[in-house]
Tab-separated table of C-alpha atoms and ligand atoms in Angstrom:
chain	number	residue	atom	x	y	z
A	1	UNK	CA	85.379	40.893	211.098
A	2	UNK	CA	84.833	37.259	210.148
A	3	UNK	CA	81.372	35.919	209.675
A	4	UNK	CA	81.078	32.630	211.566
A	5	UNK	CA	78.395	30.172	210.418
A	6	UNK	CA	75.299	29.927	212.652
A	7	UNK	CA	75.170	26.267	213.635
A	8	UNK	CA	72.845	24.207	215.766
A	9	UNK	CA	74.588	21.918	218.246
A	10	UNK	CA	73.028	18.482	217.806
A	11	UNK	CA	75.512	16.412	219.794
A	12	UNK	CA	78.172	16.726	222.440
A	13	UNK	CA	81.358	14.944	223.478
A	14	UNK	CA	82.967	13.954	226.779
A	15	UNK	CA	86.376	14.869	225.413
A	16	UNK	CA	88.047	16.012	222.198
A	17	UNK	CA	91.706	16.142	221.165
A	18	UNK	CA	93.661	18.855	219.388
A	19	UNK	CA	97.007	18.511	217.600
A	20	UNK	CA	99.371	20.484	215.386
A	21	UNK	CA	101.313	18.615	212.718
A	22	UNK	CA	103.707	19.140	209.806
A	23	UNK	CA	105.394	22.514	209.332
A	24	UNK	CA	104.699	24.853	212.246
A	25	UNK	CA	103.065	28.189	211.521
A	26	UNK	CA	102.591	31.368	213.561
A	27	UNK	CA	99.158	31.569	215.245
A	28	UNK	CA	98.782	27.805	215.599
A	29	UNK	CA	98.783	28.668	219.321
A	30	UNK	CA	95.852	31.047	218.845
A	31	UNK	CA	93.941	28.208	217.145
A	32	UNK	CA	94.767	25.766	219.981
A	33	UNK	CA	93.637	28.346	222.533
A	34	UNK	CA	90.342	28.883	220.712
A	35	UNK	CA	89.616	25.149	220.442
A	36	UNK	CA	90.432	24.584	224.117
A	37	UNK	CA	88.452	27.531	225.489
A	38	UNK	CA	85.405	26.963	223.225
A	39	UNK	CA	85.155	23.307	224.232
A	40	UNK	CA	85.834	23.866	227.957
A	41	UNK	CA	83.234	26.632	228.108
A	42	UNK	CA	80.531	24.122	227.167
A	43	UNK	CA	81.786	21.366	229.450
A	44	UNK	CA	83.842	19.287	226.992
A	45	UNK	CA	87.245	18.058	228.183
A	46	UNK	CA	90.179	18.764	225.853
A	47	UNK	CA	93.389	16.787	225.419
A	48	UNK	CA	96.408	18.377	223.799
A	49	UNK	CA	98.188	15.757	221.697
A	50	UNK	CA	101.943	16.327	221.553
A	51	UNK	CA	104.056	16.243	218.383
A	52	UNK	CA	101.189	15.786	215.932
A	53	UNK	CA	100.382	12.272	214.834
A	54	UNK	CA	103.484	10.984	216.657
A	55	UNK	CA	101.768	11.769	219.975
A	56	UNK	CA	98.625	10.066	218.798
A	57	UNK	CA	100.400	6.744	218.273
A	58	UNK	CA	102.577	6.954	221.408
A	59	UNK	CA	99.766	8.109	223.718
A	60	UNK	CA	101.564	11.390	224.417
A	61	UNK	CA	98.721	13.723	225.395
A	62	UNK	CA	97.635	15.766	228.368
A	63	UNK	CA	94.458	17.320	229.646
A	64	UNK	CA	94.254	21.042	228.883
A	65	UNK	CA	92.821	23.639	231.232
A	66	UNK	CA	91.748	27.157	230.392
A	67	UNK	CA	94.909	28.519	232.020
A	68	UNK	CA	97.120	26.086	230.070
A	69	UNK	CA	96.430	28.239	227.019
A	70	UNK	CA	96.930	31.576	228.777
A	71	UNK	CA	99.707	33.773	227.454
A	72	UNK	CA	100.247	31.844	224.238
A	73	UNK	CA	98.328	33.917	221.688
A	74	UNK	CA	101.369	36.124	221.005
A	75	UNK	CA	103.839	33.241	220.694
A	76	UNK	CA	105.042	31.749	217.405
A	77	UNK	CA	105.452	27.997	216.902
A	78	UNK	CA	103.122	25.607	218.682
A	79	UNK	CA	102.982	24.789	222.401
A	80	UNK	CA	101.830	21.269	221.474
A	81	UNK	CA	104.991	20.757	219.340
A	82	UNK	CA	104.842	19.452	215.816
A	83	UNK	CA	106.370	16.514	214.025
A	84	UNK	CA	106.494	14.611	210.785
A	85	UNK	CA	105.260	11.078	211.432
A	86	UNK	CA	105.891	8.773	208.467
A	87	UNK	CA	104.296	5.828	210.281
A	88	UNK	CA	100.896	7.567	210.188
A	89	UNK	CA	100.810	6.999	206.440
A	90	UNK	CA	100.242	3.291	207.168
A	91	UNK	CA	96.687	2.101	207.859
A	92	UNK	CA	97.643	-0.236	210.782
A	93	UNK	CA	99.308	2.698	212.550
A	94	UNK	CA	96.185	4.812	212.107
A	95	UNK	CA	94.123	1.925	213.545
A	96	UNK	CA	96.393	1.910	216.603
A	97	UNK	CA	95.958	5.678	216.924
A	98	UNK	CA	92.160	5.278	216.898
A	99	UNK	CA	92.407	2.657	219.656
A	100	UNK	CA	94.547	4.984	221.774
A	101	UNK	CA	92.035	7.816	221.367
A	102	UNK	CA	89.176	5.530	222.377
A	103	UNK	CA	91.109	4.269	225.426
A	104	UNK	CA	91.508	7.889	226.535
A	105	UNK	CA	87.809	8.605	226.007
A	106	UNK	CA	88.567	11.106	223.253
A	107	UNK	CA	85.643	11.156	220.830
A	108	UNK	CA	86.685	13.735	218.216
A	109	UNK	CA	89.759	15.514	216.933
A	110	UNK	CA	90.809	18.920	215.622
A	111	UNK	CA	93.925	18.627	213.428
A	112	UNK	CA	95.825	21.801	212.548
A	113	UNK	CA	98.366	21.671	209.727
A	114	UNK	CA	99.052	21.689	206.017
A	115	UNK	CA	98.183	19.406	203.102
A	116	UNK	CA	99.884	16.362	204.602
A	117	UNK	CA	98.213	16.759	207.973
A	118	UNK	CA	94.814	17.173	206.329
A	119	UNK	CA	95.415	14.061	204.200
A	120	UNK	CA	96.164	12.083	207.355
A	121	UNK	CA	93.069	13.578	209.023
A	122	UNK	CA	90.844	12.505	206.118
A	123	UNK	CA	92.137	8.918	206.088
A	124	UNK	CA	91.929	8.688	209.866
A	125	UNK	CA	88.276	9.738	210.117
A	126	UNK	CA	87.254	7.708	207.065
A	127	UNK	CA	88.743	4.526	208.509
A	128	UNK	CA	87.966	4.993	212.212
A	129	UNK	CA	84.657	6.854	212.148
A	130	UNK	CA	86.072	9.256	214.763
A	131	UNK	CA	84.938	12.776	213.783
A	132	UNK	CA	87.742	15.059	212.658
A	133	UNK	CA	87.749	18.729	211.660
A	134	UNK	CA	90.905	20.189	210.117
A	135	UNK	CA	92.237	23.737	210.213
A	136	UNK	CA	94.577	25.068	207.508
A	137	UNK	CA	97.850	25.842	209.301
A	138	UNK	CA	100.461	26.745	206.718
A	139	UNK	CA	102.687	29.718	206.011
A	140	UNK	CA	102.527	28.831	202.289
A	141	UNK	CA	98.758	29.374	201.901
A	142	UNK	CA	98.754	26.627	199.259
A	143	UNK	CA	95.820	24.635	200.639
A	144	UNK	CA	92.848	24.143	198.310
A	145	UNK	CA	89.473	25.404	199.547
A	146	UNK	CA	90.601	28.410	201.537
A	147	UNK	CA	91.901	31.762	200.436
A	148	UNK	CA	93.823	32.225	203.672
A	149	UNK	CA	95.701	29.997	206.074
A	150	UNK	CA	96.926	30.335	209.632
A	151	UNK	CA	100.449	31.809	209.555
A	152	UNK	CA	100.499	33.134	205.998
A	153	UNK	CA	100.036	36.794	206.874
A	154	UNK	CA	102.806	36.640	209.485
A	155	UNK	CA	105.242	34.953	207.087
A	156	UNK	CA	104.485	37.561	204.423
A	157	UNK	CA	105.039	40.434	206.839
A	158	UNK	CA	108.284	38.914	208.137
A	159	UNK	CA	109.605	38.653	204.576
A	160	UNK	CA	108.484	42.200	203.792
A	161	UNK	CA	110.391	43.524	206.815
A	162	UNK	CA	113.541	41.702	205.731
A	163	UNK	CA	113.306	42.847	202.105
A	164	UNK	CA	112.733	46.470	203.073
A	165	UNK	CA	116.093	46.305	204.867
A	166	UNK	CA	117.793	44.581	201.949
A	167	UNK	CA	116.499	47.293	199.642
A	168	UNK	CA	118.425	49.931	201.595
A	169	UNK	CA	121.660	48.152	200.670
A	170	UNK	CA	120.485	47.461	197.116
A	171	UNK	CA	119.897	51.189	196.588
A	172	UNK	CA	123.049	52.385	198.349
A	173	UNK	CA	125.343	50.034	196.420
A	174	UNK	CA	123.297	49.954	193.205
A	175	UNK	CA	123.011	46.212	193.409
A	176	UNK	CA	120.577	43.603	192.250
A	177	UNK	CA	119.372	41.176	194.936
A	178	UNK	CA	117.713	37.836	194.395
A	179	UNK	CA	115.717	37.242	197.567
A	180	UNK	CA	114.479	33.692	198.043
A	181	UNK	CA	111.278	33.233	200.018
A	182	UNK	CA	109.522	29.999	200.982
A	183	UNK	CA	107.237	28.194	198.543
A	184	UNK	CA	108.273	24.823	197.110
A	185	UNK	CA	105.235	24.290	194.952
A	186	UNK	CA	103.468	27.593	195.149
A	187	UNK	CA	104.236	31.251	194.767
A	188	UNK	CA	101.651	32.696	197.129
A	189	UNK	CA	104.236	34.110	199.566
A	190	UNK	CA	106.491	35.323	196.731
A	191	UNK	CA	103.654	37.068	194.898
A	192	UNK	CA	102.207	38.779	197.947
A	193	UNK	CA	105.659	39.806	199.184
A	194	UNK	CA	106.800	40.889	195.726
A	195	UNK	CA	103.832	43.222	195.292
A	196	UNK	CA	104.196	44.637	198.797
A	197	UNK	CA	107.934	45.264	198.362
A	198	UNK	CA	107.722	46.704	194.872
A	199	UNK	CA	109.900	43.913	193.466
A	200	UNK	CA	111.349	44.308	189.990
A	201	UNK	CA	110.333	40.731	189.203
A	202	UNK	CA	108.617	37.814	190.916
A	203	UNK	CA	109.597	34.253	190.001
A	204	UNK	CA	107.181	31.506	191.045
A	205	UNK	CA	106.817	27.776	190.249
A	206	UNK	CA	103.348	28.265	188.697
A	207	UNK	CA	104.867	30.486	185.987
A	208	UNK	CA	108.309	29.132	185.139
A	209	UNK	CA	110.438	31.853	183.525
A	210	UNK	CA	113.484	31.014	181.408
A	211	UNK	CA	116.697	32.644	182.541
A	212	UNK	CA	117.250	34.268	179.143
A	213	UNK	CA	114.003	36.152	179.473
A	214	UNK	CA	114.993	37.406	182.945
A	215	UNK	CA	118.454	38.380	181.701
A	216	UNK	CA	117.151	40.262	178.651
A	217	UNK	CA	114.533	42.100	180.718
A	218	UNK	CA	117.149	43.227	183.228
A	219	UNK	CA	119.614	44.273	180.563
A	220	UNK	CA	117.016	46.200	178.559
A	221	UNK	CA	115.763	47.885	181.749
A	222	UNK	CA	119.299	48.999	182.543
A	223	UNK	CA	119.821	50.281	178.994
A	224	UNK	CA	116.612	52.256	179.263
A	225	UNK	CA	117.964	53.792	182.483
A	226	UNK	CA	115.323	52.092	184.595
A	227	UNK	CA	117.255	51.510	187.781
A	228	UNK	CA	120.635	50.076	188.562
A	229	UNK	CA	119.482	48.307	191.677
A	230	UNK	CA	116.569	46.073	192.343
A	231	UNK	CA	114.909	43.219	194.151
A	232	UNK	CA	113.805	40.023	192.465
A	233	UNK	CA	111.678	37.833	194.713
A	234	UNK	CA	112.146	34.117	194.003
A	235	UNK	CA	109.974	31.330	195.406
A	236	UNK	CA	112.347	28.550	196.499
A	237	UNK	CA	110.807	25.945	194.156
A	238	UNK	CA	111.018	22.172	194.476
A	239	UNK	CA	114.805	21.821	193.949
A	240	UNK	CA	117.146	23.365	196.556
A	241	UNK	CA	119.687	25.857	195.196
A	242	UNK	CA	117.475	27.414	192.527
A	243	UNK	CA	118.297	31.012	193.451
A	244	UNK	CA	122.075	30.431	193.556
A	245	UNK	CA	121.969	28.799	190.137
A	246	UNK	CA	119.944	31.694	188.780
A	247	UNK	CA	122.542	34.181	190.060
A	248	UNK	CA	125.301	32.155	188.319
A	249	UNK	CA	123.368	32.148	185.049
A	250	UNK	CA	122.670	35.875	185.203
A	251	UNK	CA	126.447	36.540	185.106
A	252	UNK	CA	126.334	35.603	181.428
A	253	UNK	CA	124.157	38.677	180.963
A	254	UNK	CA	126.570	40.871	182.897
A	255	UNK	CA	124.273	40.984	185.946
A	256	UNK	CA	126.038	40.541	189.296
A	257	UNK	CA	123.209	39.591	191.597
A	258	UNK	CA	123.566	39.009	195.339
A	259	UNK	CA	121.591	36.109	196.775
A	260	UNK	CA	119.733	36.327	200.056
A	261	UNK	CA	117.798	33.307	201.292
A	262	UNK	CA	115.291	34.247	203.977
A	263	UNK	CA	114.711	30.609	205.003
A	264	UNK	CA	113.304	29.740	208.383
A	265	UNK	CA	112.973	33.278	209.694
A	266	UNK	CA	109.707	33.319	207.738
A	267	UNK	CA	108.290	30.458	209.788
A	268	UNK	CA	108.713	31.808	213.289
A	269	UNK	CA	107.920	34.937	215.213
A	270	UNK	CA	104.987	36.530	216.921
A	271	UNK	CA	101.843	36.207	214.773
A	272	UNK	CA	100.248	39.284	213.238
A	273	UNK	CA	96.885	40.518	214.475
A	274	UNK	CA	95.301	39.191	211.293
A	275	UNK	CA	96.584	35.658	211.893
A	276	UNK	CA	95.609	35.701	215.568
A	277	UNK	CA	92.019	36.670	214.711
A	278	UNK	CA	91.781	34.221	211.783
A	279	UNK	CA	93.108	31.345	213.908
A	280	UNK	CA	90.813	32.227	216.825
A	281	UNK	CA	87.728	32.323	214.592
A	282	UNK	CA	88.721	29.069	212.881
A	283	UNK	CA	89.315	27.345	216.240
A	284	UNK	CA	85.851	28.320	217.520
A	285	UNK	CA	84.279	27.257	214.219
A	286	UNK	CA	85.999	23.850	214.264
A	287	UNK	CA	84.418	22.989	217.625
A	288	UNK	CA	81.020	24.308	216.502
A	289	UNK	CA	81.082	22.096	213.397
A	290	UNK	CA	81.934	19.046	215.509
A	291	UNK	CA	78.920	19.835	217.728
A	292	UNK	CA	76.766	20.236	214.614
A	293	UNK	CA	77.777	16.642	213.750
A	294	UNK	CA	80.071	17.468	210.844
A	295	UNK	CA	83.261	15.526	210.189
A	296	UNK	CA	85.866	15.058	207.467
A	297	UNK	CA	85.938	18.794	206.730
A	298	UNK	CA	88.400	21.647	206.885
A	299	UNK	CA	87.357	25.132	207.969
A	300	UNK	CA	88.149	27.388	205.027
A	301	UNK	CA	87.881	31.101	204.520
A	302	UNK	CA	86.230	32.749	201.554
A	303	UNK	CA	86.957	36.411	202.018
A	304	UNK	CA	85.492	37.106	205.439
A	305	UNK	CA	83.194	34.080	205.537
A	306	UNK	CA	84.313	30.858	207.217
A	307	UNK	CA	82.849	27.718	205.702
A	308	UNK	CA	83.267	23.919	205.696
A	309	UNK	CA	85.218	22.310	202.848
A	310	UNK	CA	85.206	18.492	202.460
A	311	UNK	CA	88.682	17.145	203.232
A	312	UNK	CA	88.346	14.923	200.186
A	313	UNK	CA	88.315	18.067	198.000
A	314	UNK	CA	91.083	19.743	199.975
A	315	UNK	CA	93.467	16.885	199.254
A	316	UNK	CA	92.261	16.144	195.716
A	317	UNK	CA	92.587	19.565	194.125
A	318	UNK	CA	95.528	21.875	193.754
A	319	UNK	CA	95.074	25.493	194.700
A	320	UNK	CA	95.701	27.804	191.803
A	321	UNK	CA	94.853	31.478	191.886
A	322	UNK	CA	96.558	33.546	189.182
A	323	UNK	CA	94.778	36.804	190.104
A	324	UNK	CA	97.456	38.247	192.333
A	325	UNK	CA	100.264	37.324	189.946
A	326	UNK	CA	98.438	39.171	187.142
A	327	UNK	CA	98.249	42.230	189.384
A	328	UNK	CA	101.975	41.929	190.075
A	329	UNK	CA	102.757	41.862	186.343
A	330	UNK	CA	100.968	45.176	185.863
A	331	UNK	CA	103.298	46.762	188.388
A	332	UNK	CA	106.561	45.638	186.807
A	333	UNK	CA	108.704	48.119	184.934
B	401	ADP	P1	102.080	19.557	206.287
B	401	ADP	O1	100.938	19.089	207.119
B	401	ADP	O2	102.661	20.857	206.774
B	401	ADP	O3	101.763	19.532	204.811
B	401	ADP	P2	103.631	17.090	205.953
B	401	ADP	O4	103.354	16.942	204.505
B	401	ADP	O5	104.990	16.771	206.435
B	401	ADP	O6	103.308	18.553	206.508
B	401	ADP	O7	102.583	16.153	206.717
B	401	ADP	C1	102.501	16.134	208.132
B	401	ADP	C2	102.152	14.769	208.598
B	401	ADP	O8	100.860	14.397	208.105
B	401	ADP	C3	103.074	13.663	208.116
B	401	ADP	O9	104.252	13.573	208.866
B	401	ADP	C4	102.184	12.448	208.340
B	401	ADP	O10	102.143	12.102	209.698
B	401	ADP	C5	100.812	12.985	207.916
B	401	ADP	N1	100.594	12.652	206.506
B	401	ADP	C6	101.117	13.273	205.423
B	401	ADP	N2	100.742	12.668	204.276
B	401	ADP	C7	99.958	11.625	204.661
B	401	ADP	C8	99.295	10.573	203.938
B	401	ADP	N3	99.337	10.478	202.613
B	401	ADP	N4	98.609	9.651	204.672
B	401	ADP	C9	98.544	9.750	206.020
B	401	ADP	N5	99.172	10.692	206.744
B	401	ADP	C10	99.868	11.617	206.085
């Protein structure tokens, strides 16, 4: 059960907008639904802005009704569509977007997305004065100021399901598998998945490991009779092809590893119960903070407590939490 802040509503709006931007994440729909229903229930009109910031600058938005968000809570992706909009990085484009919102009578915005989306949200509200509250929508869970993000739990569980199947083959054929999961700059998915799958090793960008060390560990484990099969979970890292190169290098140590790249299957699919509840609570809280006259914040989670985090901090600091990786190390052979 999440604890939602008790807030006093000190203002209201005729209409607010909601958008999803950047990489899509499961349970974005649950967040949209919560924003729409919370606002409509207190008489505020809601506009769904299509394709993230692209829809904001092309005036692609439509009025949402309570029934327009029926039957979406179980669906992956985002009914509002998402996009990457390079033009929004330019101040004149953001000025145009503010004009379009004003023309439509939209007085505040809820932006759901990752680091990039939240950066755009911060600049937009700072320059235009239009109140904005952000929600962390990211399968990577790499956003500063929140220990959880919308879609992370689903992505982790999808990867766990896939790796459990791969392990059957690894055991039957006594093979080593390098399984690549998402995470360009962060190993949150890899660490969580690696612990949950009982991985032999977890390789993440925050703790670069030299290939020799991996090779020697595997070889000495084999010599000690500790398993002839195994799963190594590898975060994809910033450069494409990392896992394939690692498999090539491991041949020098006599290790024939199979590579399996989970890729986009981690992004889609029906959200877990955890993500649906998190996204619903965050959506309600976003509207409540707008009514309490807050802006330029993201709704973050600290355990079970939802709280406001200044967007300035969200985009300035890098999330780093070594606790789970330390736990993982204690479980390695
Ligand atoms: P995510 O939100 O998942 O991190 P991106 O990094 O692609 O995904 O960002 C999504 C969108 O947010 C971009 O396409 C752009 O419209 C906006 N955005 C990203 N960075 C900035 C920035 N520095 N200034 C303004 N807008 C930005």
